[in-house]
XYZ file of C-alpha atoms in Angstrom:
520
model
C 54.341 -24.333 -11.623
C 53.415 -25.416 -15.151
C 50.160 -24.326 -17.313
C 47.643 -27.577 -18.286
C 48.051 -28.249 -21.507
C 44.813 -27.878 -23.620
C 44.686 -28.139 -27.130
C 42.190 -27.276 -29.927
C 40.811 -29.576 -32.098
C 42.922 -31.414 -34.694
C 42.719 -30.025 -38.193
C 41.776 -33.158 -41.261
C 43.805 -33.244 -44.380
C 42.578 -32.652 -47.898
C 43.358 -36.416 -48.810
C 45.230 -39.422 -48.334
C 47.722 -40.829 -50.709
C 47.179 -43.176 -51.721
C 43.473 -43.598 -50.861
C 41.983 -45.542 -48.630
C 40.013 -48.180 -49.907
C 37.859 -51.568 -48.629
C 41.011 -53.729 -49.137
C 44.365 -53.252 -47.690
C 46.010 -49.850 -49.460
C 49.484 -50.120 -50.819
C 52.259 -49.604 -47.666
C 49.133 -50.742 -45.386
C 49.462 -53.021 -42.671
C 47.639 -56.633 -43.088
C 44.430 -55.530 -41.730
C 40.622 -56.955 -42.248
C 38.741 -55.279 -44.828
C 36.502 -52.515 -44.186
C 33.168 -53.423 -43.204
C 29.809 -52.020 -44.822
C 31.942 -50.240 -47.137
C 28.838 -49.241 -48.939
C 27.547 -47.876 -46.546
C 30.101 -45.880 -44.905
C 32.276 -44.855 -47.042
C 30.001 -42.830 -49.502
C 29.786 -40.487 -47.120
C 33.510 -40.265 -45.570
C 34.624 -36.408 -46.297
C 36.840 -35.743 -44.073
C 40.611 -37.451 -43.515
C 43.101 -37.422 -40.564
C 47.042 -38.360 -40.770
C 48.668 -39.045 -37.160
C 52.112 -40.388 -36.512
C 52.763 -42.112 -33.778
C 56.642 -41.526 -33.325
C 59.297 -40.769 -30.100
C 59.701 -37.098 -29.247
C 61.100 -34.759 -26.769
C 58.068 -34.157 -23.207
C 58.871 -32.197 -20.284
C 56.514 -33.307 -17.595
C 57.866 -30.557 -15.292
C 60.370 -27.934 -14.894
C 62.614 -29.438 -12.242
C 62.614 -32.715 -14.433
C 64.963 -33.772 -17.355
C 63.187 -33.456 -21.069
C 62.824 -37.065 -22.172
C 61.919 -38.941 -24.604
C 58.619 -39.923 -24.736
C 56.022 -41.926 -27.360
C 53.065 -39.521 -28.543
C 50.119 -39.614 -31.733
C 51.918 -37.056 -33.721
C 54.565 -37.309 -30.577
C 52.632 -35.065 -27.790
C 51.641 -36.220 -24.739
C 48.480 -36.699 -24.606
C 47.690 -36.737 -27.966
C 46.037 -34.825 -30.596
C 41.897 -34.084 -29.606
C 39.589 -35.557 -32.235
C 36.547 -32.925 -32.582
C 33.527 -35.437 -34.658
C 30.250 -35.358 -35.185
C 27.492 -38.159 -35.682
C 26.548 -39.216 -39.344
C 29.419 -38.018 -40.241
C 32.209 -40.678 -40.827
C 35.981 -39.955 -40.833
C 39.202 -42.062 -41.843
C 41.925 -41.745 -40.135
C 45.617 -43.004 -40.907
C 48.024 -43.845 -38.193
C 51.635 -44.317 -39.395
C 53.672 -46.413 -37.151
C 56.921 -43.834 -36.584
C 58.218 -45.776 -33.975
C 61.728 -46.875 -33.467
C 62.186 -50.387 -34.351
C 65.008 -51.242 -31.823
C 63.591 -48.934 -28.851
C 65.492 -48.846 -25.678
C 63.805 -49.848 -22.743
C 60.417 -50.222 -21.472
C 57.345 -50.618 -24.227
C 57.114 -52.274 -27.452
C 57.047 -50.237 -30.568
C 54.526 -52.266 -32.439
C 50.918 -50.749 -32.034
C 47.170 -50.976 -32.349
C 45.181 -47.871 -31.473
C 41.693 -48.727 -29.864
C 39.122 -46.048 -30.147
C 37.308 -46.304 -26.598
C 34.471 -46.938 -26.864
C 33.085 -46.203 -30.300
C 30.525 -48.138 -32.231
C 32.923 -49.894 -35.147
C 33.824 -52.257 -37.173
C 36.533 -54.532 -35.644
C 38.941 -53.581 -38.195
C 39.176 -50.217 -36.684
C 38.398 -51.274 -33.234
C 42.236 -51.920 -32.571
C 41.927 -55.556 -31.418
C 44.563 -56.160 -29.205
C 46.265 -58.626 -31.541
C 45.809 -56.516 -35.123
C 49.317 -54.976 -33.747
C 51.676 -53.878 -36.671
C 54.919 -52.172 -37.638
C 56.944 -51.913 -41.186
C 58.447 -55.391 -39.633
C 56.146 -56.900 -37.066
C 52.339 -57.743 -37.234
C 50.361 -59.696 -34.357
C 48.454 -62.696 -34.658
C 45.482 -61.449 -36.153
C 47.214 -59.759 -38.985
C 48.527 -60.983 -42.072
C 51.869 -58.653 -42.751
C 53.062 -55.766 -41.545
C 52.800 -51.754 -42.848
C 53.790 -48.381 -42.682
C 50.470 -47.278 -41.498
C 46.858 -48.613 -40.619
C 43.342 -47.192 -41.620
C 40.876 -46.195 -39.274
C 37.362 -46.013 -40.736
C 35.627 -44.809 -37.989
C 31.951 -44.460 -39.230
C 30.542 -42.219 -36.204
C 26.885 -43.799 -36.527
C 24.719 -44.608 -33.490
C 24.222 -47.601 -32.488
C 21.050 -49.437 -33.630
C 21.683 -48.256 -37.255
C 19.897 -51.023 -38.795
C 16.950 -50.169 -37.306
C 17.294 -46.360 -37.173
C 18.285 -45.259 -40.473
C 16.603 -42.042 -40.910
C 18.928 -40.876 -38.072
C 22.155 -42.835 -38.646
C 20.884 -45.347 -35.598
C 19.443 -44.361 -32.374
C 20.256 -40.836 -30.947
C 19.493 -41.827 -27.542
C 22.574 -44.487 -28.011
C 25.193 -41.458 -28.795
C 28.206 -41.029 -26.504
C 30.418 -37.647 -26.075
C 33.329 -38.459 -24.258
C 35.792 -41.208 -26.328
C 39.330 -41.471 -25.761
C 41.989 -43.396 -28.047
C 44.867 -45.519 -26.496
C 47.313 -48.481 -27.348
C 46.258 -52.020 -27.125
C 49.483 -53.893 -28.387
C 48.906 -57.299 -26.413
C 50.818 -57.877 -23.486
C 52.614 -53.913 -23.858
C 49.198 -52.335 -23.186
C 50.472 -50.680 -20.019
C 53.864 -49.587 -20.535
C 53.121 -48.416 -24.347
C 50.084 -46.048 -22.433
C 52.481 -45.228 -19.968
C 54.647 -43.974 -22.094
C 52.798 -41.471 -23.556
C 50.174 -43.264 -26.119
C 46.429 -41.926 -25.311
C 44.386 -39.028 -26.651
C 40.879 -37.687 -26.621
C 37.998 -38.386 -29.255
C 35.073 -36.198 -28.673
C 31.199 -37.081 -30.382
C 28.486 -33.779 -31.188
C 25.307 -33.898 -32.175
C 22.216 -31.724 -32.278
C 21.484 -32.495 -28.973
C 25.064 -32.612 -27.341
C 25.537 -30.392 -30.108
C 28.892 -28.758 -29.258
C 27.740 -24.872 -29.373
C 26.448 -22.943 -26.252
C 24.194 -20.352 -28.860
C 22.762 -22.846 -30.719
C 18.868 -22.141 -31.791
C 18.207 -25.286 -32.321
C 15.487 -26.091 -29.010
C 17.176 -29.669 -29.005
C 20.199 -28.243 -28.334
C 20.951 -27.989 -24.595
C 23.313 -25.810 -24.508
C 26.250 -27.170 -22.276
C 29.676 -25.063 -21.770
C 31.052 -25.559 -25.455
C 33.848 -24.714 -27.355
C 36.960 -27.883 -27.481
C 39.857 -25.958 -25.717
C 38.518 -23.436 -24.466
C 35.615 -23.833 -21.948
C 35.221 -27.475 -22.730
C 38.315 -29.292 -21.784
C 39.692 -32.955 -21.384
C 41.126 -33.185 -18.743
C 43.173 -37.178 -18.522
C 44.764 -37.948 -15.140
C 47.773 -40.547 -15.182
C 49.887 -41.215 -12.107
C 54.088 -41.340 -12.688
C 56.991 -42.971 -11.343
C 60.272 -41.661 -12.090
C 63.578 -42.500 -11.239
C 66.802 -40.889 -8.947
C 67.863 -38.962 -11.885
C 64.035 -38.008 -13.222
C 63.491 -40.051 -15.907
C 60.131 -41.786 -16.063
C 59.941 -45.508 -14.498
C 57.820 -48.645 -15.192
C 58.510 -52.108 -13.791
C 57.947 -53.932 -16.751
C 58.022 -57.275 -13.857
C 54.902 -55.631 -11.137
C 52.236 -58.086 -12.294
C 49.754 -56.370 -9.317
C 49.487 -52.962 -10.622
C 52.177 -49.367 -10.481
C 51.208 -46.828 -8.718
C 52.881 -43.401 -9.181
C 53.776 -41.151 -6.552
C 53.706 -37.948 -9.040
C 50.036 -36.966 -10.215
C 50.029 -35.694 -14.005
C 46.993 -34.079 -15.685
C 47.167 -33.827 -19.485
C 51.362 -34.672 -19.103
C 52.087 -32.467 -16.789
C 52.638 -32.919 -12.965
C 49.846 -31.074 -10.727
C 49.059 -27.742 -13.602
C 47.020 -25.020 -12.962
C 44.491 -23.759 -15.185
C 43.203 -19.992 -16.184
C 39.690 -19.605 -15.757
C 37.098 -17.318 -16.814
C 34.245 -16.235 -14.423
C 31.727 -18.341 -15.638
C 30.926 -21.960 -16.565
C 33.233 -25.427 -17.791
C 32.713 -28.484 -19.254
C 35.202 -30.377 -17.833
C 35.694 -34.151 -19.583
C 37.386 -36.298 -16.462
C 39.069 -39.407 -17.683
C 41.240 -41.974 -15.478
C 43.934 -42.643 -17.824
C 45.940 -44.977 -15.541
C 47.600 -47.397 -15.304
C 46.308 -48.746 -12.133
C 45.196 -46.377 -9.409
C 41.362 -45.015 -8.823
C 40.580 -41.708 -7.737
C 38.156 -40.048 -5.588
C 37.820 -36.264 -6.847
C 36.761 -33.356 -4.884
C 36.629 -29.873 -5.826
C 38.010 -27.690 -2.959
C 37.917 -23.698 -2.677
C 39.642 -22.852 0.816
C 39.463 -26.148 2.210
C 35.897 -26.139 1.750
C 33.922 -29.067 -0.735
C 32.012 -27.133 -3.285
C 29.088 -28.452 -5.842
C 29.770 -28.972 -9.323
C 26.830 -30.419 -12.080
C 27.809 -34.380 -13.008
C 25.988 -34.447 -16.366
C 27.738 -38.039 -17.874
C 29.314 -41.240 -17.050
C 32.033 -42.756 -19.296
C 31.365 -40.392 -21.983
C 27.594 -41.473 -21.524
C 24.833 -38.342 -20.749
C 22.765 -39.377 -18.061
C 19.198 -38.610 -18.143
C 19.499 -35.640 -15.340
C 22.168 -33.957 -13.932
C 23.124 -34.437 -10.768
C 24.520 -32.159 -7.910
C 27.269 -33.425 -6.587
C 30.753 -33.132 -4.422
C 33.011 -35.668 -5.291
C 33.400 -37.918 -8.261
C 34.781 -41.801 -8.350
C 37.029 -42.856 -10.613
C 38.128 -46.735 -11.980
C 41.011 -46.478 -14.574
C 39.237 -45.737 -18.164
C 36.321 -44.683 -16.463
C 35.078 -40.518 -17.305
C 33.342 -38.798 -15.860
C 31.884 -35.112 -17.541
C 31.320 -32.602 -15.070
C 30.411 -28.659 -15.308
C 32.035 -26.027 -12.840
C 30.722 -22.633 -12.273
C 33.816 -20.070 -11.927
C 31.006 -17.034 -11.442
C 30.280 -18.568 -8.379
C 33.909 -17.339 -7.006
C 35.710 -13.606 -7.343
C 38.569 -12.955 -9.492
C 41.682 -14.385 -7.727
C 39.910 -17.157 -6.053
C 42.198 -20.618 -6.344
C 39.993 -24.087 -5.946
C 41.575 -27.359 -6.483
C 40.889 -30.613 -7.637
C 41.760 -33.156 -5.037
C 42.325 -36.487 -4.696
C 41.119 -38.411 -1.540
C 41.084 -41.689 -2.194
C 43.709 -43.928 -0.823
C 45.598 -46.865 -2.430
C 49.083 -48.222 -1.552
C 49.054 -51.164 -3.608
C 47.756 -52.512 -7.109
C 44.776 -54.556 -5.198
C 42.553 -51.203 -5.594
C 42.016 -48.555 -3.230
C 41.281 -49.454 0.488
C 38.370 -47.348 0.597
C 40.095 -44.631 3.184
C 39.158 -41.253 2.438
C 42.009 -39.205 3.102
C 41.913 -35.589 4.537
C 43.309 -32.810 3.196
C 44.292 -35.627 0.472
C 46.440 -34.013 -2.728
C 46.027 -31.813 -4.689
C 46.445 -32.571 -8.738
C 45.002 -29.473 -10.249
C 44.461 -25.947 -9.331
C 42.016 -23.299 -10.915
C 43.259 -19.658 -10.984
C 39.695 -17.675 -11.162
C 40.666 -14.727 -13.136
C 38.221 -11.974 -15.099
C 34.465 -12.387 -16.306
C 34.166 -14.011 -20.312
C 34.454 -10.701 -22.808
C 30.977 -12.001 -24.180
C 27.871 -12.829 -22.037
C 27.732 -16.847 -20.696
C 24.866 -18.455 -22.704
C 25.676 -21.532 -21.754
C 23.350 -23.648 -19.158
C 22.773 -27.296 -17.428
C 19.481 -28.001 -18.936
C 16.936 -29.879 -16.471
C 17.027 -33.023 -19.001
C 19.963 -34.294 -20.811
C 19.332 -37.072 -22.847
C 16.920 -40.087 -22.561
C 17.650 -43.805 -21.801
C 17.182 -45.920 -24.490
C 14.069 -48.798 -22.950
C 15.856 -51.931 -21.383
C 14.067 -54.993 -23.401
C 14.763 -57.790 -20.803
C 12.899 -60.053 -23.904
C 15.387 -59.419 -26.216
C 17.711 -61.772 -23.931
C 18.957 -64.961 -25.775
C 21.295 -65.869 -22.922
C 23.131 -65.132 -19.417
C 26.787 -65.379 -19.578
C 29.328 -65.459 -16.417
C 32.604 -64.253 -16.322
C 34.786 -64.312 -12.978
C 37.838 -62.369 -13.049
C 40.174 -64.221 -10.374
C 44.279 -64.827 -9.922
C 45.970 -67.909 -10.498
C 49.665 -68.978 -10.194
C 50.638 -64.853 -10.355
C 48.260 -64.286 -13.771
C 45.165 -62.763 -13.738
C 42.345 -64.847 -15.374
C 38.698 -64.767 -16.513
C 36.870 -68.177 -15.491
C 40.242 -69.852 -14.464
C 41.867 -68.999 -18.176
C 45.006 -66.693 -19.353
C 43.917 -65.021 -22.557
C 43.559 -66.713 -25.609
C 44.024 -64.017 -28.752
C 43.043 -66.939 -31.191
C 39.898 -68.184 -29.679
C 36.376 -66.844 -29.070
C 35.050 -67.321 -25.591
C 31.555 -65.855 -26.465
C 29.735 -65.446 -29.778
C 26.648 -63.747 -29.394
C 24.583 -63.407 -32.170
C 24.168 -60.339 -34.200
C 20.901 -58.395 -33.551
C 20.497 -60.172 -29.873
C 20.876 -59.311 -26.221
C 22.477 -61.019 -23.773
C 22.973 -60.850 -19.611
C 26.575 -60.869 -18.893
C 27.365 -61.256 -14.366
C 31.035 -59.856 -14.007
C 32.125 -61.841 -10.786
C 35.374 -60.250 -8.670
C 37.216 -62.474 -6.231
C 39.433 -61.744 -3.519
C 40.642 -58.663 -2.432
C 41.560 -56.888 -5.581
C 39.244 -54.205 -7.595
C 38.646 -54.841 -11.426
C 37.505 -52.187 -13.738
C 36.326 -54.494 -16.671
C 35.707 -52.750 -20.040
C 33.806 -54.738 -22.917
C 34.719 -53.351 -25.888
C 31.531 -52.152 -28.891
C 28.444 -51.544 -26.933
C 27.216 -49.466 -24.242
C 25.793 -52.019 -21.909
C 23.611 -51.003 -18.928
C 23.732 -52.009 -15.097
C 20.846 -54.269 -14.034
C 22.145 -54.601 -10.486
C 25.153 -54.441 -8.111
C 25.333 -57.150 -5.464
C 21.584 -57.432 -6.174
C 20.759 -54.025 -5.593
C 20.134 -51.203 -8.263
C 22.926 -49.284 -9.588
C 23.623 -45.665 -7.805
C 22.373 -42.883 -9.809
C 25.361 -41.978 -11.123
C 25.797 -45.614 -12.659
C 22.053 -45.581 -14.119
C 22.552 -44.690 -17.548
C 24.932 -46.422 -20.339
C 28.411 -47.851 -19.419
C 31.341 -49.452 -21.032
C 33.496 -49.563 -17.272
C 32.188 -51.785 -14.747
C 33.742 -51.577 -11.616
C 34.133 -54.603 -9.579
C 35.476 -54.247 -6.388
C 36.043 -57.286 -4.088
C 33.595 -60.035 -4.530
C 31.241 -57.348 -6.307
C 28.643 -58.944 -8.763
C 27.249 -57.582 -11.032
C 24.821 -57.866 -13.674
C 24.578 -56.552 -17.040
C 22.272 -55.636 -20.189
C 24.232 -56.147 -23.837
C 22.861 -55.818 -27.172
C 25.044 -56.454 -30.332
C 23.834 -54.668 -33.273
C 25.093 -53.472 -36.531
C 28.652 -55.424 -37.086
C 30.118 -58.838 -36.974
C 33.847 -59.586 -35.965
C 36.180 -59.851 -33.069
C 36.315 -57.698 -30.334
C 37.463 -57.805 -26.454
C 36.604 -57.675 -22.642
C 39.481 -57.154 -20.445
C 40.180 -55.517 -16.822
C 41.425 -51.869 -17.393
C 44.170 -52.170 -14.481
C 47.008 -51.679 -17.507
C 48.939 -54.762 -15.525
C 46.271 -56.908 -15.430
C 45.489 -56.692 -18.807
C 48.549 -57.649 -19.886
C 48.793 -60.342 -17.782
C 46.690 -61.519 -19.094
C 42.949 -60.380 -18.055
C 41.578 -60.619 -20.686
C 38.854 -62.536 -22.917
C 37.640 -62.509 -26.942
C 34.330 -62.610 -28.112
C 33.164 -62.433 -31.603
C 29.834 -61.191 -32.660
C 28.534 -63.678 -35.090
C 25.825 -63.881 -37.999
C 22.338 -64.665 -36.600
């Protein structure tokens, strides 16, 4: 019944006042400083103001409008359009009402998933803040926090001529709370938007000359589109539902894309980048795209924001929570009027993961509506080669690390311990790699996201990784008793950052482990 929401990139400022600076600004929350100032800042031109504050959402007609909490108070939130070598600072006021009514917290620290930064703009979980509250990690509370996010490769250091290494770029971000212990129900109720990364090679424009340019469907809100998927509960009288006490995981029975319960979408005749992100809190998904009850091919060109090497052909797409998945869909393919559907198939009645049951028919979350061919000619295209892996030095490895996400007395723990926002579990050295083996127990699935680098999948039960799963990560699925082994470097920046399950509930109860990156 209702149109997906897609929006177009959001427009910078002329300039904060007062300025940002290396220190905390005046009316700024008690943050770290800045780091490599020098370096980054020089070349900051462009600013962003966002207010995260309560507002009116209507997630579908035959539902009340309610009060939700929204960057700049939309649901998702505003769509970052950035580009590498180019660094932006962005300033998040804290809008929020101090004595909110029922679930959530209004304190907040916005983590940019998965970009290569500083930990002052990383939004450790306990750099939390409000004009009366700060976490742990803070030293006094603000109006607002700055965000200097520095949009450099990573392997700077060693790549300066091309702001660090291109093959290290990612396209696909997304920004979300991280307020310890509120995680889920401050997500839930509304706080998570899109970031997307160009280049010259992912470079953002289907007509673009430039031969390292390949090309893909471009244009941010119009034939390449975000597309977040977040299950719902809601209550007898429609108002949206979380049980702040479910320590396993919520599962919705109402399926929203971009806010919006089960949209449809206008489409041209002729090709989409579609951006697929599992936005939780708990349940995976098992996409298929359907066109008269029939599976049809689409192009799967990266994995959590990550191009792979080579596209693949493929039917259906897997999804842990805060995993993406980009994939491109040809509308020519179909005649004007045509409907196809994105459907979910994979089932899960509980928050110990899915049970691996592939349902049929399954439901259906979105629907296409194939309408007339584009005005202008389709230059865009699914080049043969996408971008190339960056070598795996197994040399480079300092140390092997375990971690073994289990349950004990109704927490969730990594290696028998609750989280500990005070205390490093790991400190790798800067400019070092290390193995880290992510251990599940039990029957429950884990979808463990370390925080900074792009780390890459040596093996999986001691098998290689599936195609799909080849090229650079930041999710690792675990599902029961899974093992698996991965490839971290640390490059570029010192501080504190995070590893934590991306089950919303787990995390904040409290799966969850800090690691600082240390000098060598």
């Amino acid at each position: 019944m209702v149109p997906l929401p897609v929006y177009l990139p959001k427009q910078p400022v002329a300039a904060l006042d007062p300025a940002p600076q290396e220190t905390t600004a005046p009316g700024e929350c008690g943050r770290p400083n800045h780091p490599r100032w020098d370096d980054f800042w020089p070349n900051t031109k462009k600013f962003y103001e966002m207010h995260v504050r309560q507002d009116k959402h209507s997630f579908h007609p035959q539902l009340p409008t309610q009060n939700i909490w929204g960057y700049d108070g939309i649901l998702p939130g505003p769509t970052f359009e950035a580009r590498y070598g180019e660094p932006i600072m962005v300033r998040i006021y804290n809008d929020l009402p101090a004595n909110s009514i029922g679930f959530g917290s209004p304190e907040i620290s916005t983590h940019l998933h998965n970009l290569h930064v500083g930990s002052a703009s990383d939004g450790f979980t306990g750099d939390y803040y409000s004009r009366t509250k700060f976490g742990p990690t803070m030293t006094e509370p603000g109006a607002y926090k700055d965000h200097h996010y520095v949009n450099c490769y990573a392997g700077y250091d060693g790549f300066h001529g091309t702001e660090g290494d291109p093959r290290e770029a990612l396209g696909t971000l997304w920004y979300h709370d991280h307020r310890i212990d509120f995680t889920g129900p401050n997500v839930y109720k509304g706080l998570t938007g899109f970031y997307l990364l160009f280049d010259e090679i992912d470079s953002g424009n289907e007509n673009d000359p430039n031969p390292k340019a390949l090309r893909l469907p471009s244009g941010v809100g119009k034939y390449d589109i975000p597309l977040v998927f977040q299950d719902k509960q809601f209550d007898l009288n429609g108002f949206l539902f979380f049980n702040q006490f479910e320590v396993d995981g919520i599962l919705g029975d109402k399926f929203c894309v971009n806010g919006k319960i089960q949209p449809f979408f206008q489409v041209e005749r002729r090709k989409y980048r579609f951006r697929l992100l599992d936005g939780g809190p708990s349940r995976f998904y098992e996409f298929y795209l359907s066109y008269n009850g029939v599976d049809q091919p689409f192009q799967y060109i990266a994995n959590d924001g990550n191009l792979l090497p080579a596209p693949l052909t493929m039917s259906k797409v897997r999804l842990g929570v805060a995993e993406r998945a980009d994939i491109v869909i040809d509308f020519a393919r179909y005649p004007k009027g045509a409907q196809l559907f994105i459907v979910n198939r994979l089932e899960q009645v509980n928050g110990r993961g899915p049970t691996g049951k592939i349902l049929n028919p399954g439901t259906p979350i979105l629907r296409f509506d194939v309408g007339d061919l584009p005005a202008s000619p389709d230059n865009s295209r699914v080049p043969a080669r996408l971008r190339e892996l960056p070598p795996i030095n197994l040399a480079e490895v300092v140390t092997t690390r375990r971690f073994e996400f289990d349950r004990s007395n109704g927490g969730w723990t990594v290696n028998g311990k609750l989280f500990d926002v005070l205390t490093a579990t790991a400190k790798p050295k800067r400019n070092t790699a290390e193995i880290w083996v992510l251990k599940g127990s039990g029957g429950w699935s884990h979808p463990i996201h370390i925080h900074f680098e792009e780390g890459r999948i040596l093996s999986r039960n001691g098998k290689p990784p599936a195609p799909h799963e080849a090229g650079r990560k930041d999710v690792y699925v675990l599902a029961p008793n899974d093992e698996v082994r991965v490839f971290l470097r640390f490059r570029d920046f010192e501080g504190k950052y995070i590893m934590h399950c991306h089950n919303l509930t787990h995390e904040d109860h409290a799966m969850m482990v800090r690691w600082d990156i240390v000098p060598p």
